[in-house]
Coordinates of C-alpha atoms in Angstrom, one line a residue:
M5 CA 31.1 2.8 16.6
N6 CA 29.4 -0.6 17.4
I7 CA 30.1 -3.4 15.8
H8 CA 27.2 -6.7 15.1
F9 CA 28.2 -9.9 12.9
W10 CA 25.3 -11.1 10.9
G11 CA 27.4 -13.3 8.0
V12 CA 30.7 -14.8 8.7
R13 CA 30.6 -17.7 6.6
G14 CA 32.8 -18.0 3.8
S15 CA 33.0 -19.1 -0.3
L16 CA 28.8 -20.1 0.2
P17 CA 26.5 -20.2 3.0
A18 CA 26.1 -23.2 5.0
P19 CA 23.1 -24.1 7.4
L20 CA 22.6 -26.4 9.4
T21 CA 21.8 -29.8 8.5
P22 CA 20.3 -32.7 10.1
Q23 CA 22.9 -34.5 10.9
Q24 CA 24.8 -32.0 13.0
I25 CA 21.5 -30.9 14.7
R26 CA 21.2 -34.4 15.6
A27 CA 25.2 -34.8 17.1
K28 CA 24.0 -31.4 19.3
I29 CA 21.4 -33.0 20.8
S30 CA 22.8 -36.4 21.3
A31 CA 26.0 -34.1 22.7
A32 CA 23.9 -32.3 25.6
I33 CA 21.7 -35.2 26.5
Q34 CA 25.2 -37.5 26.8
R35 CA 25.6 -34.5 29.3
V36 CA 22.9 -35.0 31.4
Q37 CA 22.9 -36.0 34.9
P38 CA 19.1 -36.5 36.7
K39 CA 20.2 -32.7 38.9
D40 CA 20.0 -31.2 35.5
I41 CA 16.6 -32.3 34.5
A42 CA 14.9 -31.8 38.6
T43 CA 13.4 -28.9 38.7
E44 CA 13.1 -26.1 35.8
D45 CA 15.5 -24.0 36.7
A46 CA 18.9 -26.4 37.1
R47 CA 17.4 -26.9 33.2
E48 CA 17.8 -23.6 32.5
R49 CA 20.8 -23.7 34.7
F50 CA 22.0 -26.9 32.7
I51 CA 21.2 -25.3 28.7
A52 CA 22.8 -22.0 30.2
S53 CA 25.9 -24.5 30.9
L54 CA 26.8 -25.9 27.4
P55 CA 29.8 -24.5 25.4
S56 CA 29.1 -22.3 23.2
W57 CA 29.1 -24.4 19.9
L58 CA 26.6 -26.9 21.5
Y59 CA 24.2 -24.6 22.9
G60 CA 24.5 -22.3 19.6
T61 CA 25.6 -22.0 16.0
T62 CA 28.4 -19.6 14.8
G63 CA 25.9 -19.2 11.9
G64 CA 25.6 -19.9 7.9
N65 CA 25.2 -16.8 6.0
T66 CA 28.2 -15.1 3.8
P67 CA 30.5 -12.0 4.8
C68 CA 28.2 -8.4 6.0
I69 CA 28.9 -6.8 8.8
E70 CA 27.1 -3.3 10.4
V71 CA 29.0 -0.7 11.7
T72 CA 27.0 2.1 13.6
S73 CA 29.1 5.6 14.8
S74 CA 27.4 7.4 17.2
G75 CA 26.7 9.6 16.2
G76 CA 24.5 7.3 13.8
T77 CA 26.0 7.1 10.6
K78 CA 25.1 3.5 9.3
I79 CA 28.2 1.5 7.2
I80 CA 27.3 -2.4 5.8
L81 CA 30.7 -3.8 5.1
D82 CA 29.3 -6.6 2.4
A83 CA 26.2 -7.5 0.8
G84 CA 26.1 -11.3 1.5
T85 CA 23.3 -13.7 2.2
G86 CA 24.1 -11.5 5.5
I87 CA 22.7 -8.4 4.4
R88 CA 19.2 -9.6 4.6
M89 CA 19.3 -10.7 8.2
L90 CA 20.4 -7.4 8.6
G91 CA 17.6 -5.7 6.3
K92 CA 14.9 -7.8 8.2
Y93 CA 15.9 -7.4 11.6
G94 CA 18.1 -4.6 12.1
E95 CA 17.5 -0.9 13.9
P96 CA 17.5 1.4 10.2
P97 CA 19.8 4.4 10.9
K98 CA 17.5 7.6 11.4
D99 CA 18.2 8.9 7.7
M100 CA 17.3 6.1 5.6
R101 CA 20.9 6.1 4.8
Y102 CA 23.1 3.4 4.0
N103 CA 26.3 3.2 2.9
I104 CA 28.3 -0.1 1.3
L105 CA 31.2 -1.4 1.0
L106 CA 32.3 -3.9 -1.1
S107 CA 35.9 -5.4 -0.2
H108 CA 35.4 -7.0 -3.8
F109 CA 32.6 -8.3 -6.5
H110 CA 32.9 -12.8 -5.6
W111 CA 29.5 -14.0 -5.3
D112 CA 30.1 -14.6 -1.4
H113 CA 30.3 -11.5 -1.0
I114 CA 27.3 -9.3 -2.8
Q115 CA 24.6 -12.3 -3.2
G116 CA 21.9 -11.2 -0.7
L117 CA 21.7 -7.9 -1.7
P118 CA 19.0 -9.1 -4.1
F119 CA 17.1 -10.1 -1.1
F120 CA 18.4 -7.1 2.0
D121 CA 14.2 -4.9 2.0
P122 CA 15.5 -1.3 2.4
L123 CA 16.5 -1.8 -1.1
Y124 CA 13.0 -1.5 -2.7
N125 CA 12.0 1.0 -0.1
E126 CA 11.5 4.3 -1.7
K127 CA 12.3 5.7 1.5
S128 CA 16.0 4.0 1.4
V129 CA 19.1 6.4 1.0
I130 CA 21.6 4.0 -0.2
N131 CA 25.6 4.8 -1.3
F132 CA 28.0 2.4 -2.3
Y133 CA 31.2 2.5 -2.0
S134 CA 34.2 0.3 -3.9
P135 CA 37.2 1.1 -5.2
F136 CA 36.0 -1.3 -9.3
D137 CA 34.9 2.1 -11.4
N138 CA 32.5 -0.9 -12.7
M139 CA 29.7 -1.8 -10.0
Q140 CA 27.0 0.4 -10.6
S141 CA 27.1 -2.4 -14.5
L142 CA 27.8 -5.5 -12.1
F143 CA 25.4 -5.5 -9.8
H144 CA 22.6 -4.2 -12.7
E145 CA 24.1 -7.5 -14.2
Q146 CA 23.6 -9.6 -11.5
M147 CA 20.1 -8.6 -11.1
R148 CA 18.5 -9.2 -14.6
E149 CA 16.9 -11.8 -16.4
P150 CA 17.8 -15.1 -15.8
F151 CA 19.1 -15.1 -12.8
Y152 CA 17.1 -12.8 -10.9
P153 CA 13.8 -11.6 -11.2
V154 CA 14.0 -8.0 -10.4
T155 CA 15.9 -5.5 -11.8
M156 CA 17.6 -2.3 -10.3
E157 CA 14.9 -0.7 -11.9
T158 CA 12.3 -1.2 -9.0
C159 CA 14.7 0.0 -6.3
T160 CA 14.7 3.2 -4.6
Q161 CA 15.9 5.6 -6.9
H162 CA 18.2 7.2 -4.1
L163 CA 21.0 5.3 -4.9
S164 CA 24.8 6.4 -5.5
F165 CA 27.8 4.5 -6.4
N166 CA 31.1 6.0 -5.6
T167 CA 34.7 5.3 -6.6
I168 CA 37.1 5.3 -4.0
E169 CA 40.9 5.2 -3.7
Q170 CA 43.1 4.2 -2.0
K171 CA 45.3 5.0 0.3
K172 CA 43.3 8.2 0.1
D173 CA 41.0 8.9 3.7
V174 CA 36.5 9.0 2.6
M175 CA 34.7 10.4 5.2
I176 CA 31.4 8.9 5.5
G177 CA 29.2 10.7 7.6
D178 CA 31.6 11.0 11.0
V179 CA 33.7 7.8 10.0
Q180 CA 36.8 8.2 8.5
V181 CA 37.4 5.3 5.6
R182 CA 40.3 4.2 4.3
T183 CA 40.9 1.5 2.4
I184 CA 43.8 -1.0 0.7
E185 CA 44.4 -4.2 -1.9
M186 CA 44.9 -7.4 -0.1
P187 CA 46.4 -10.5 -2.2
H188 CA 43.4 -12.1 -3.1
P189 CA 42.2 -12.8 -7.3
G190 CA 41.0 -10.8 -8.8
K191 CA 41.5 -8.1 -6.1
S192 CA 39.7 -7.7 -2.5
F193 CA 39.9 -4.4 -0.3
A194 CA 39.9 -3.8 3.4
Y195 CA 38.7 -0.6 4.9
S196 CA 39.5 0.6 7.7
L197 CA 37.3 3.3 9.8
I198 CA 38.2 4.9 12.6
E199 CA 35.8 7.9 14.6
G200 CA 37.3 9.9 16.8
D201 CA 40.4 7.4 18.8
R202 CA 39.0 3.8 17.4
K203 CA 40.0 2.0 14.9
F204 CA 38.6 -1.3 13.0
V205 CA 39.7 -2.6 10.5
Y206 CA 38.2 -5.4 7.7
A207 CA 40.6 -7.4 5.8
T208 CA 38.1 -10.6 4.5
D209 CA 39.7 -12.8 2.0
I210 CA 43.2 -11.9 2.0
E211 CA 45.7 -14.6 1.9
L212 CA 48.8 -13.2 4.3
N213 CA 51.6 -16.3 3.4
H214 CA 51.3 -14.7 -0.7
P215 CA 54.9 -14.4 -1.3
D216 CA 53.9 -11.4 -3.2
F217 CA 52.4 -10.1 -0.4
E218 CA 55.1 -8.0 1.8
R219 CA 54.8 -6.1 5.3
T220 CA 55.3 -2.3 4.1
K221 CA 54.8 1.2 5.8
E222 CA 51.4 1.4 4.2
H223 CA 50.2 -1.7 5.8
D224 CA 51.8 -0.5 9.5
A225 CA 49.7 2.6 8.6
F226 CA 46.8 1.1 7.1
F227 CA 46.5 -1.8 10.4
M228 CA 48.6 -0.7 13.4
N229 CA 47.2 -0.4 17.0
A230 CA 43.6 -1.5 15.1
D231 CA 41.2 -1.7 18.2
A232 CA 39.2 -4.6 16.6
L233 CA 40.6 -6.4 13.6
V234 CA 38.4 -9.0 11.2
I235 CA 40.9 -10.4 10.0
D236 CA 39.8 -13.8 6.9
S237 CA 41.3 -16.6 8.8
Q238 CA 39.9 -19.9 6.9
Y239 CA 42.8 -22.4 6.7
T240 CA 44.4 -24.7 9.0
V241 CA 48.0 -24.3 8.3
E242 CA 47.5 -27.9 6.8
E243 CA 45.1 -25.7 3.7
A244 CA 47.1 -23.3 4.0
Y245 CA 49.7 -24.6 2.2
A246 CA 47.9 -27.2 0.0
K247 CA 45.6 -24.4 -1.3
Q248 CA 48.5 -21.5 -2.2
G249 CA 47.1 -18.6 -4.1
W250 CA 43.1 -19.4 -3.3
G251 CA 43.8 -15.7 -1.5
H252 CA 42.4 -16.9 1.9
S253 CA 44.4 -17.0 5.1
A254 CA 45.7 -19.9 7.8
F255 CA 44.5 -18.2 11.7
C256 CA 47.8 -18.6 13.1
Y257 CA 49.1 -16.2 10.2
A258 CA 45.9 -13.3 10.9
I259 CA 47.4 -14.2 15.0
D260 CA 50.9 -13.7 13.8
F261 CA 50.5 -10.3 12.0
A262 CA 47.4 -9.4 14.8
V263 CA 50.4 -9.4 17.4
A264 CA 53.3 -7.6 14.2
W265 CA 50.4 -4.7 13.8
K266 CA 49.0 -4.7 18.1
V267 CA 46.7 -5.6 17.2
K268 CA 44.2 -5.2 21.5
K269 CA 41.5 -7.7 19.8
L270 CA 41.2 -10.0 16.7
Y271 CA 38.3 -11.6 14.9
L272 CA 38.5 -14.6 13.5
F273 CA 36.1 -14.5 9.7
H274 CA 35.3 -16.0 6.8
H275 CA 35.1 -19.6 8.4
D276 CA 35.2 -22.4 5.9
P277 CA 31.6 -23.8 4.5
M278 CA 33.0 -26.9 5.5
Y279 CA 33.1 -26.5 8.8
D280 CA 30.7 -27.6 12.1
D281 CA 29.9 -25.7 15.2
R282 CA 32.1 -28.6 16.6
K283 CA 35.1 -27.7 14.5
L284 CA 35.4 -23.9 14.8
N285 CA 35.5 -24.3 18.3
S286 CA 39.3 -26.6 18.2
I287 CA 40.5 -23.6 15.7
L288 CA 39.3 -21.0 18.5
Q289 CA 41.0 -23.4 20.8
S290 CA 43.6 -23.2 19.1
A291 CA 43.8 -19.6 18.1
L292 CA 44.0 -19.6 21.8
W293 CA 46.8 -21.7 22.6
Y294 CA 49.0 -20.6 19.8
A295 CA 48.4 -17.0 20.9
D296 CA 49.3 -18.0 24.2
Y297 CA 53.0 -19.9 23.2
S298 CA 53.8 -17.6 20.3
A299 CA 53.2 -14.5 21.9
K300 CA 52.1 -14.2 25.5
N301 CA 48.2 -13.8 24.5
A302 CA 49.7 -10.2 23.6
V303 CA 46.4 -10.2 21.0
Q304 CA 42.7 -11.4 22.7
I305 CA 41.6 -13.8 20.1
E306 CA 37.7 -14.1 19.6
L307 CA 35.8 -16.8 16.7
A308 CA 33.0 -14.1 14.7
M309 CA 29.5 -16.0 14.7
E310 CA 26.8 -14.2 13.7
G311 CA 24.5 -12.1 16.7
V312 CA 27.7 -10.7 17.6
E313 CA 27.9 -7.9 18.9
F314 CA 30.7 -5.2 20.6
K315 CA 31.3 -2.2 21.1
L316 CA 35.1 0.8 20.8

């Protein structure tokens, strides 16, 4: 499986502001020494030496992850604003078949769909999957006046809406898919994707410290021994306590559960729109310290960033 991040923010899009760009430029200039600008090669080396939060950006699009199996099956997890970029710059599947799994229908997870170019290509075959049995009517409601000028009737006619049951395996191409409900206002569903002996789990919008969330046999079977887990880590601990019931988790809770479930690699995801790149980098450093202190680095910690991809 190949996994590509197209959108990693939560709640709403968070593009870089002019102030943030100026702050990045100022911080880079403060690091410059005469030798760093002496030659073109020196300038390139200097740029490459800048910390990732300064040289690049985590990204501002809302949730969308592309999973491509070794056999070419294309699975898209959520349709936040990142799906627009996927439609424009992603590699289309050879059979033009897109499979979109929806965790839930809060705005940040569906707002990119009307801007997904393949939706309007008559050659596209788009299959939607979700435990919500009313997803077709919800999409029709989103794409009509006065909310949007283009209706679903203008989309490819090759659309299907498939309701999937919790804890029951569904084969999508050569990928085994399972879903389970997570604690979040209005319900949210995590997805487990298995191809061969590789397991990828997507668990956005989950409140791990919710009083109703208990570790069960079903949770263990779903999460245990995942090769990679993308999980909601929107808050610091202080924020998680202050915003209990809002449906999101602190990064340290995510690490605790990943260690308990013997996850190999953990991606912090669903970043708060108020956090700039420097803040997110500080959260990553705190997460690395916490993982070292509490779990002796039993799990590899990464920050989900737009444009990053990895293979399982």
